[in-house]
């Protein structure tokens, strides 16, 4: 049993705000400033360069990776931290293409997060030689799996609608035609009880500043399935992914396993904030979070729909098909979201018409959900954004 | 006139230590903890996701880049922060190769920092099609400039010997055969009065955790010459380098100028520490630092050579030919350096036989130099590392 009141107490949540945007940037863990201060003063300040060994900075990317592994169903020792999610997407795709030299297609869907598509586009254009990013309609990926496909690139939870892809089925289908899979877990890690090992995923990547609450610009992670980890060839062959970084050899020799996906100097300070965030995750497990998430997203859908017939649910109604966010389509969604934010209910807007609410059990409870739905009802029902007094106010602030 | 006593007072330097390893990791600026705490509590904690706009997080990579530009002689608006140095090397090389499609050779030298060579190796192997990393002897680069060479990759200050390459002459020579230049400024930025614009460099990259004192894992920078900035094609086509990141378009359109070299979400926390470090740099300019650096390196060479005939100077004696470090060759250098560190004089060792001392005027003064040289004399002259009492002690601690 997780005590979610206790996890909530571990975050700083500004007075009077209901923060339903933890799927964009999670809140500050109360312990993060002290942890960061210790790393600054006691480690960097006192140890200086010896911190790489004495404070264990050099090993942190793997140690923190192990804490992430538990949350995404990965085998311990097969997740490593560093860089940004876009870089990790590139690494995974380049490694997969190298493993399928007679194939040229990266298959993705138009619901994918644009940066993933851009990185794939940049990679295929650089490689030339018939390499191609093929982008199909969401939900039709399995129909486009042919023996041309080297690798699929799918964000498991659609960033706009919150729709969950079936990782196990899509991975099986990809493998059936000999393709590999790269799963982007940006909206999955800390949101659903994903099981990357159980699903047979080949590569998984994700960021840590959303549901995991690691802070703005927190480092990304990459998982490489154990069966591939010792044979993938890193395209970004940085010294920290070398078998012996401090031997300063002239040629690259990959480190063992997923360590070869490290590139440059570890982001020690950013990892400190992330570690404080991961301490809160030690108080629970993903099965408990998933159960709670479905209760809360279900309640939010119910409470908002009861008040706002204008809003059209964009998120799947079936619990098994959604992640941990609720999105509604509304043609005046942008203005309505601004009005909600002005009243302390923080969600966000994604073009053309999606109002997005992240439902994050570590710090959102039923009371927040009911109060937020009440404000949504007032704002939408009263068309607050049309009110001259509101418009005057919002120009000033 | 720079008041170097005042810049020194801005750093936390542990009691009893003379820190001559700022060329590996600079010390903690005293203002960094407070700056970081403000970013954590007042920005992340209170603003949450609105910090991207309200706290200007989104613009920081360019704003901080401008502060670096001043220190490396770059035009304002043409330096941007992010990722690690290895990633920036890759971006610059990939962009240069794309600009010289009929050439296949990256030319570098074996004195280059290994990670630069590894990244180039990974890139050429991925591209295939005859692409090649050609590594020649240090000092012979100009002799190997042919019309096969697409781009040169040179670390301006050799990380082992501290030897300075002639950026202006090598850039001219490269341009004369139609090659482009990528300059790695890892041991240059904050160390010498480099002038990337004046030298006509095409690309320059560097890290900020050495002489710039940005902290462990501080973000890297990249400079693209204004004449190229609007036409280079990013290989790492991330959303933050898109012309309109939040339009979530399906295809990549590069942002204007160097902004296209941004990739993923900016490292907001790491940038906070770096900004505190850059505040100290506002107290001086590179001409003053360079003059002071040459005085101090000259003094250190003189004082050490007077005491230790066993040590062979590896750094050029001619001031114009060296960066801001002093290296000595000594066959027992590893053991000797351990003994020095045990006595509070922190340098480092690079195989096979190099004892390396970073001389950083922002926080090292004549008194430090004289005291350090005195300890070097005692340790080397007395062969302290052979002393049974020392050996006993160093096994225990």
PDB file of N, CA and C in Angstrom, chain B residues 76-151:
ATOM      1  N   UNK B  76      28.817  38.125 -31.191  1.00  0.00           N
ATOM      2  CA  UNK B  76      27.637  37.903 -30.336  1.00  0.00           C
ATOM      3  C   UNK B  76      26.525  37.287 -31.178  1.00  0.00           C
ATOM      4  N   UNK B  77      25.791  36.385 -30.560  1.00  0.00           N
ATOM      5  CA  UNK B  77      24.661  35.757 -31.265  1.00  0.00           C
ATOM      6  C   UNK B  77      25.049  34.541 -32.071  1.00  0.00           C
ATOM      7  N   UNK B  78      26.300  34.116 -31.980  1.00  0.00           N
ATOM      8  CA  UNK B  78      26.732  32.978 -32.791  1.00  0.00           C
ATOM      9  C   UNK B  78      27.299  31.813 -31.976  1.00  0.00           C
ATOM     10  N   UNK B  79      26.999  31.834 -30.685  1.00  0.00           N
ATOM     11  CA  UNK B  79      27.392  30.723 -29.811  1.00  0.00           C
ATOM     12  C   UNK B  79      26.143  30.260 -29.070  1.00  0.00           C
ATOM     13  N   UNK B  80      25.963  28.962 -28.972  1.00  0.00           N
ATOM     14  CA  UNK B  80      24.814  28.446 -28.229  1.00  0.00           C
ATOM     15  C   UNK B  80      25.268  27.276 -27.354  1.00  0.00           C
ATOM     16  N   UNK B  81      24.601  27.140 -26.209  1.00  0.00           N
ATOM     17  CA  UNK B  81      24.987  26.153 -25.206  1.00  0.00           C
ATOM     18  C   UNK B  81      24.126  24.900 -25.300  1.00  0.00           C
ATOM     19  N   UNK B  82      24.694  23.778 -24.869  1.00  0.00           N
ATOM     20  CA  UNK B  82      23.894  22.566 -24.733  1.00  0.00           C
ATOM     21  C   UNK B  82      24.727  21.317 -24.886  1.00  0.00           C
ATOM     22  N   UNK B  83      24.173  20.192 -24.414  1.00  0.00           N
ATOM     23  CA  UNK B  83      24.802  18.887 -24.624  1.00  0.00           C
ATOM     24  C   UNK B  83      26.210  18.835 -24.018  1.00  0.00           C
ATOM     25  N   UNK B  84      27.004  17.899 -24.529  1.00  0.00           N
ATOM     26  CA  UNK B  84      28.391  17.783 -24.083  1.00  0.00           C
ATOM     27  C   UNK B  84      29.297  18.093 -25.265  1.00  0.00           C
ATOM     28  N   UNK B  85      30.571  18.294 -24.955  1.00  0.00           N
ATOM     29  CA  UNK B  85      31.530  18.634 -25.995  1.00  0.00           C
ATOM     30  C   UNK B  85      31.573  17.567 -27.098  1.00  0.00           C
ATOM     31  N   UNK B  86      31.502  16.301 -26.716  1.00  0.00           N
ATOM     32  CA  UNK B  86      31.563  15.251 -27.738  1.00  0.00           C
ATOM     33  C   UNK B  86      30.416  15.390 -28.736  1.00  0.00           C
ATOM     34  N   UNK B  87      29.238  15.686 -28.233  1.00  0.00           N
ATOM     35  CA  UNK B  87      28.076  15.873 -29.116  1.00  0.00           C
ATOM     36  C   UNK B  87      28.314  17.074 -30.037  1.00  0.00           C
ATOM     37  N   UNK B  88      28.891  18.123 -29.493  1.00  0.00           N
ATOM     38  CA  UNK B  88      29.122  19.331 -30.293  1.00  0.00           C
ATOM     39  C   UNK B  88      30.179  19.074 -31.375  1.00  0.00           C
ATOM     40  N   UNK B  89      31.173  18.258 -31.047  1.00  0.00           N
ATOM     41  CA  UNK B  89      32.173  17.868 -32.054  1.00  0.00           C
ATOM     42  C   UNK B  89      31.466  17.157 -33.212  1.00  0.00           C
ATOM     43  N   UNK B  90      30.600  16.247 -32.857  1.00  0.00           N
ATOM     44  CA  UNK B  90      29.865  15.479 -33.867  1.00  0.00           C
ATOM     45  C   UNK B  90      29.022  16.403 -34.759  1.00  0.00           C
ATOM     46  N   UNK B  91      28.300  17.315 -34.102  1.00  0.00           N
ATOM     47  CA  UNK B  91      27.466  18.247 -34.878  1.00  0.00           C
ATOM     48  C   UNK B  91      28.292  19.062 -35.853  1.00  0.00           C
ATOM     49  N   UNK B  92      29.418  19.571 -35.377  1.00  0.00           N
ATOM     50  CA  UNK B  92      30.252  20.422 -36.223  1.00  0.00           C
ATOM     51  C   UNK B  92      30.831  19.613 -37.381  1.00  0.00           C
ATOM     52  N   UNK B  93      31.313  18.409 -37.085  1.00  0.00           N
ATOM     53  CA  UNK B  93      31.896  17.581 -38.151  1.00  0.00           C
ATOM     54  C   UNK B  93      30.844  17.184 -39.180  1.00  0.00           C
ATOM     55  N   UNK B  94      29.676  16.778 -38.704  1.00  0.00           N
ATOM     56  CA  UNK B  94      28.626  16.369 -39.639  1.00  0.00           C
ATOM     57  C   UNK B  94      28.207  17.536 -40.530  1.00  0.00           C
ATOM     58  N   UNK B  95      28.120  18.715 -39.935  1.00  0.00           N
ATOM     59  CA  UNK B  95      27.742  19.891 -40.725  1.00  0.00           C
ATOM     60  C   UNK B  95      28.812  20.209 -41.764  1.00  0.00           C
ATOM     61  N   UNK B  96      30.071  20.085 -41.354  1.00  0.00           N
ATOM     62  CA  UNK B  96      31.165  20.386 -42.281  1.00  0.00           C
ATOM     63  C   UNK B  96      31.192  19.377 -43.431  1.00  0.00           C
ATOM     64  N   UNK B  97      31.013  18.109 -43.126  1.00  0.00           N
ATOM     65  CA  UNK B  97      31.023  17.086 -44.185  1.00  0.00           C
ATOM     66  C   UNK B  97      29.888  17.343 -45.177  1.00  0.00           C
ATOM     67  N   UNK B  98      28.751  17.775 -44.653  1.00  0.00           N
ATOM     68  CA  UNK B  98      27.610  18.050 -45.546  1.00  0.00           C
ATOM     69  C   UNK B  98      27.920  19.223 -46.473  1.00  0.00           C
ATOM     70  N   UNK B  99      28.776  20.131 -46.013  1.00  0.00           N
ATOM     71  CA  UNK B  99      29.138  21.294 -46.834  1.00  0.00           C
ATOM     72  C   UNK B  99      30.206  20.966 -47.869  1.00  0.00           C
ATOM     73  N   UNK B 100      30.850  19.827 -47.736  1.00  0.00           N
ATOM     74  CA  UNK B 100      31.901  19.419 -48.686  1.00  0.00           C
ATOM     75  C   UNK B 100      31.572  18.018 -49.203  1.00  0.00           C
ATOM     76  N   UNK B 101      30.450  17.889 -49.937  1.00  0.00           N
ATOM     77  CA  UNK B 101      29.941  16.557 -50.283  1.00  0.00           C
ATOM     78  C   UNK B 101      30.884  15.743 -51.180  1.00  0.00           C
ATOM     79  N   UNK B 102      31.796  16.411 -51.861  1.00  0.00           N
ATOM     80  CA  UNK B 102      32.700  15.668 -52.746  1.00  0.00           C
ATOM     81  C   UNK B 102      34.017  15.300 -52.058  1.00  0.00           C
ATOM     82  N   UNK B 103      34.106  15.532 -50.753  1.00  0.00           N
ATOM     83  CA  UNK B 103      35.321  15.181 -50.004  1.00  0.00           C
ATOM     84  C   UNK B 103      34.960  14.184 -48.903  1.00  0.00           C
ATOM     85  N   UNK B 104      35.937  13.424 -48.452  1.00  0.00           N
ATOM     86  CA  UNK B 104      35.633  12.315 -47.535  1.00  0.00           C
ATOM     87  C   UNK B 104      36.503  12.275 -46.291  1.00  0.00           C
ATOM     88  N   UNK B 105      37.471  13.182 -46.182  1.00  0.00           N
ATOM     89  CA  UNK B 105      38.459  13.033 -45.106  1.00  0.00           C
ATOM     90  C   UNK B 105      38.268  14.062 -43.992  1.00  0.00           C
ATOM     91  N   UNK B 106      38.242  13.555 -42.744  1.00  0.00           N
ATOM     92  CA  UNK B 106      38.394  14.397 -41.563  1.00  0.00           C
ATOM     93  C   UNK B 106      39.852  14.269 -41.150  1.00  0.00           C
ATOM     94  N   UNK B 107      40.561  15.392 -41.082  1.00  0.00           N
ATOM     95  CA  UNK B 107      41.988  15.366 -40.751  1.00  0.00           C
ATOM     96  C   UNK B 107      42.207  15.832 -39.314  1.00  0.00           C
ATOM     97  N   UNK B 108      42.861  15.001 -38.529  1.00  0.00           N
ATOM     98  CA  UNK B 108      43.169  15.384 -37.150  1.00  0.00           C
ATOM     99  C   UNK B 108      44.562  14.893 -36.801  1.00  0.00           C
ATOM    100  N   UNK B 109      44.984  15.153 -35.562  1.00  0.00           N
ATOM    101  CA  UNK B 109      46.307  14.673 -35.168  1.00  0.00           C
ATOM    102  C   UNK B 109      46.223  13.848 -33.894  1.00  0.00           C
ATOM    103  N   UNK B 110      47.241  13.039 -33.677  1.00  0.00           N
ATOM    104  CA  UNK B 110      47.206  12.084 -32.574  1.00  0.00           C
ATOM    105  C   UNK B 110      47.365  12.754 -31.213  1.00  0.00           C
ATOM    106  N   UNK B 111      47.621  14.054 -31.206  1.00  0.00           N
ATOM    107  CA  UNK B 111      47.628  14.787 -29.942  1.00  0.00           C
ATOM    108  C   UNK B 111      46.244  15.262 -29.545  1.00  0.00           C
ATOM    109  N   UNK B 112      45.283  15.020 -30.411  1.00  0.00           N
ATOM    110  CA  UNK B 112      43.924  15.485 -30.129  1.00  0.00           C
ATOM    111  C   UNK B 112      43.332  14.704 -28.961  1.00  0.00           C
ATOM    112  N   UNK B 113      42.362  15.285 -28.312  1.00  0.00           N
ATOM    113  CA  UNK B 113      41.713  14.589 -27.214  1.00  0.00           C
ATOM    114  C   UNK B 113      40.983  13.373 -27.778  1.00  0.00           C
ATOM    115  N   UNK B 114      41.184  12.189 -27.150  1.00  0.00           N
ATOM    116  CA  UNK B 114      40.640  10.969 -27.743  1.00  0.00           C
ATOM    117  C   UNK B 114      39.149  11.029 -28.064  1.00  0.00           C
ATOM    118  N   UNK B 115      38.347  11.661 -27.219  1.00  0.00           N
ATOM    119  CA  UNK B 115      36.906  11.634 -27.498  1.00  0.00           C
ATOM    120  C   UNK B 115      36.589  12.298 -28.837  1.00  0.00           C
ATOM    121  N   UNK B 116      37.363  13.318 -29.203  1.00  0.00           N
ATOM    122  CA  UNK B 116      37.149  13.960 -30.501  1.00  0.00           C
ATOM    123  C   UNK B 116      37.409  12.948 -31.623  1.00  0.00           C
ATOM    124  N   UNK B 117      38.493  12.191 -31.451  1.00  0.00           N
ATOM    125  CA  UNK B 117      38.823  11.182 -32.465  1.00  0.00           C
ATOM    126  C   UNK B 117      37.755  10.093 -32.506  1.00  0.00           C
ATOM    127  N   UNK B 118      37.277   9.680 -31.322  1.00  0.00           N
ATOM    128  CA  UNK B 118      36.249   8.629 -31.287  1.00  0.00           C
ATOM    129  C   UNK B 118      34.964   9.097 -31.987  1.00  0.00           C
ATOM    130  N   UNK B 119      34.571  10.326 -31.698  1.00  0.00           N
ATOM    131  CA  UNK B 119      33.334  10.833 -32.306  1.00  0.00           C
ATOM    132  C   UNK B 119      33.482  10.893 -33.829  1.00  0.00           C
ATOM    133  N   UNK B 120      34.660  11.317 -34.273  1.00  0.00           N
ATOM    134  CA  UNK B 120      34.913  11.386 -35.720  1.00  0.00           C
ATOM    135  C   UNK B 120      34.897   9.986 -36.334  1.00  0.00           C
ATOM    136  N   UNK B 121      35.472   9.038 -35.605  1.00  0.00           N
ATOM    137  CA  UNK B 121      35.517   7.647 -36.051  1.00  0.00           C
ATOM    138  C   UNK B 121      34.083   7.097 -36.168  1.00  0.00           C
ATOM    139  N   UNK B 122      33.275   7.335 -35.138  1.00  0.00           N
ATOM    140  CA  UNK B 122      31.876   6.869 -35.166  1.00  0.00           C
ATOM    141  C   UNK B 122      31.121   7.468 -36.339  1.00  0.00           C
ATOM    142  N   UNK B 123      31.379   8.745 -36.593  1.00  0.00           N
ATOM    143  CA  UNK B 123      30.692   9.428 -37.687  1.00  0.00           C
ATOM    144  C   UNK B 123      31.121   8.879 -39.043  1.00  0.00           C
ATOM    145  N   UNK B 124      32.418   8.748 -39.255  1.00  0.00           N
ATOM    146  CA  UNK B 124      32.878   8.277 -40.574  1.00  0.00           C
ATOM    147  C   UNK B 124      32.443   6.830 -40.807  1.00  0.00           C
ATOM    148  N   UNK B 125      32.464   6.010 -39.746  1.00  0.00           N
ATOM    149  CA  UNK B 125      32.035   4.614 -39.935  1.00  0.00           C
ATOM    150  C   UNK B 125      30.549   4.544 -40.245  1.00  0.00           C
ATOM    151  N   UNK B 126      29.770   5.395 -39.615  1.00  0.00           N
ATOM    152  CA  UNK B 126      28.340   5.383 -39.899  1.00  0.00           C
ATOM    153  C   UNK B 126      28.081   5.856 -41.331  1.00  0.00           C
ATOM    154  N   UNK B 127      28.817   6.872 -41.760  1.00  0.00           N
ATOM    155  CA  UNK B 127      28.593   7.396 -43.109  1.00  0.00           C
ATOM    156  C   UNK B 127      29.106   6.441 -44.180  1.00  0.00           C
ATOM    157  N   UNK B 128      30.152   5.709 -43.865  1.00  0.00           N
ATOM    158  CA  UNK B 128      30.720   4.785 -44.847  1.00  0.00           C
ATOM    159  C   UNK B 128      31.104   5.518 -46.126  1.00  0.00           C
ATOM    160  N   UNK B 129      30.935   4.871 -47.253  1.00  0.00           N
ATOM    161  CA  UNK B 129      31.092   5.528 -48.554  1.00  0.00           C
ATOM    162  C   UNK B 129      32.444   6.231 -48.684  1.00  0.00           C
ATOM    163  N   UNK B 130      33.475   5.614 -48.115  1.00  0.00           N
ATOM    164  CA  UNK B 130      34.807   6.187 -48.259  1.00  0.00           C
ATOM    165  C   UNK B 130      35.161   7.258 -47.252  1.00  0.00           C
ATOM    166  N   UNK B 131      34.233   7.606 -46.375  1.00  0.00           N
ATOM    167  CA  UNK B 131      34.572   8.609 -45.354  1.00  0.00           C
ATOM    168  C   UNK B 131      35.657   8.059 -44.437  1.00  0.00           C
ATOM    169  N   UNK B 132      36.544   8.934 -44.019  1.00  0.00           N
ATOM    170  CA  UNK B 132      37.750   8.482 -43.333  1.00  0.00           C
ATOM    171  C   UNK B 132      38.218   9.534 -42.337  1.00  0.00           C
ATOM    172  N   UNK B 133      38.613   9.051 -41.159  1.00  0.00           N
ATOM    173  CA  UNK B 133      39.307   9.906 -40.200  1.00  0.00           C
ATOM    174  C   UNK B 133      40.801   9.666 -40.404  1.00  0.00           C
ATOM    175  N   UNK B 134      41.522  10.698 -40.758  1.00  0.00           N
ATOM    176  CA  UNK B 134      42.962  10.552 -40.994  1.00  0.00           C
ATOM    177  C   UNK B 134      43.701  11.243 -39.847  1.00  0.00           C
ATOM    178  N   UNK B 135      44.447  10.468 -39.083  1.00  0.00           N
ATOM    179  CA  UNK B 135      45.116  11.000 -37.891  1.00  0.00           C
ATOM    180  C   UNK B 135      46.611  11.053 -38.148  1.00  0.00           C
ATOM    181  N   UNK B 136      47.163  12.254 -38.102  1.00  0.00           N
ATOM    182  CA  UNK B 136      48.587  12.421 -38.407  1.00  0.00           C
ATOM    183  C   UNK B 136      49.346  12.830 -37.146  1.00  0.00           C
ATOM    184  N   UNK B 137      50.658  12.892 -37.242  1.00  0.00           N
ATOM    185  CA  UNK B 137      51.482  13.296 -36.106  1.00  0.00           C
ATOM    186  C   UNK B 137      51.214  14.757 -35.731  1.00  0.00           C
ATOM    187  N   UNK B 138      51.265  15.057 -34.430  1.00  0.00           N
ATOM    188  CA  UNK B 138      51.101  16.461 -34.018  1.00  0.00           C
ATOM    189  C   UNK B 138      52.131  17.346 -34.710  1.00  0.00           C
ATOM    190  N   UNK B 139      51.715  18.497 -35.129  1.00  0.00           N
ATOM    191  CA  UNK B 139      52.629  19.440 -35.757  1.00  0.00           C
ATOM    192  C   UNK B 139      52.775  19.248 -37.256  1.00  0.00           C
ATOM    193  N   UNK B 140      52.169  18.175 -37.792  1.00  0.00           N
ATOM    194  CA  UNK B 140      52.338  17.930 -39.231  1.00  0.00           C
ATOM    195  C   UNK B 140      51.034  18.126 -40.015  1.00  0.00           C
ATOM    196  N   UNK B 141      50.052  18.655 -39.342  1.00  0.00           N
ATOM    197  CA  UNK B 141      48.734  18.776 -39.963  1.00  0.00           C
ATOM    198  C   UNK B 141      48.785  19.531 -41.297  1.00  0.00           C
ATOM    199  N   UNK B 142      49.506  20.638 -41.299  1.00  0.00           N
ATOM    200  CA  UNK B 142      49.541  21.467 -42.507  1.00  0.00           C
ATOM    201  C   UNK B 142      50.111  20.690 -43.688  1.00  0.00           C
ATOM    202  N   UNK B 143      51.022  19.770 -43.395  1.00  0.00           N
ATOM    203  CA  UNK B 143      51.628  18.984 -44.477  1.00  0.00           C
ATOM    204  C   UNK B 143      50.644  18.005 -45.100  1.00  0.00           C
ATOM    205  N   UNK B 144      49.579  17.710 -44.382  1.00  0.00           N
ATOM    206  CA  UNK B 144      48.621  16.712 -44.865  1.00  0.00           C
ATOM    207  C   UNK B 144      47.341  17.334 -45.410  1.00  0.00           C
ATOM    208  N   UNK B 145      47.353  18.627 -45.576  1.00  0.00           N
ATOM    209  CA  UNK B 145      46.167  19.294 -46.119  1.00  0.00           C
ATOM    210  C   UNK B 145      46.149  19.129 -47.637  1.00  0.00           C
ATOM    211  N   UNK B 146      45.213  18.311 -48.082  1.00  0.00           N
ATOM    212  CA  UNK B 146      45.066  18.105 -49.521  1.00  0.00           C
ATOM    213  C   UNK B 146      43.616  18.411 -49.893  1.00  0.00           C
ATOM    214  N   UNK B 147      43.307  18.305 -51.156  1.00  0.00           N
ATOM    215  CA  UNK B 147      41.928  18.572 -51.574  1.00  0.00           C
ATOM    216  C   UNK B 147      40.984  17.406 -51.282  1.00  0.00           C
ATOM    217  N   UNK B 148      41.507  16.346 -50.676  1.00  0.00           N
ATOM    218  CA  UNK B 148      40.624  15.297 -50.153  1.00  0.00           C
ATOM    219  C   UNK B 148      39.992  15.708 -48.821  1.00  0.00           C
ATOM    220  N   UNK B 149      40.651  16.642 -48.138  1.00  0.00           N
ATOM    221  CA  UNK B 149      40.232  16.967 -46.766  1.00  0.00           C
ATOM    222  C   UNK B 149      38.983  17.849 -46.775  1.00  0.00           C
ATOM    223  N   UNK B 150      37.934  17.337 -46.151  1.00  0.00           N
ATOM    224  CA  UNK B 150      36.709  18.127 -46.006  1.00  0.00           C
ATOM    225  C   UNK B 150      36.838  19.081 -44.836  1.00  0.00           C
ATOM    226  N   UNK B 151      37.428  18.584 -43.744  1.00  0.00           N
ATOM    227  CA  UNK B 151      37.449  19.380 -42.514  1.00  0.00           C
ATOM    228  C   UNK B 151      38.622  18.943 -41.634  1.00  0.00           C
TER     229      UNK B 151
END
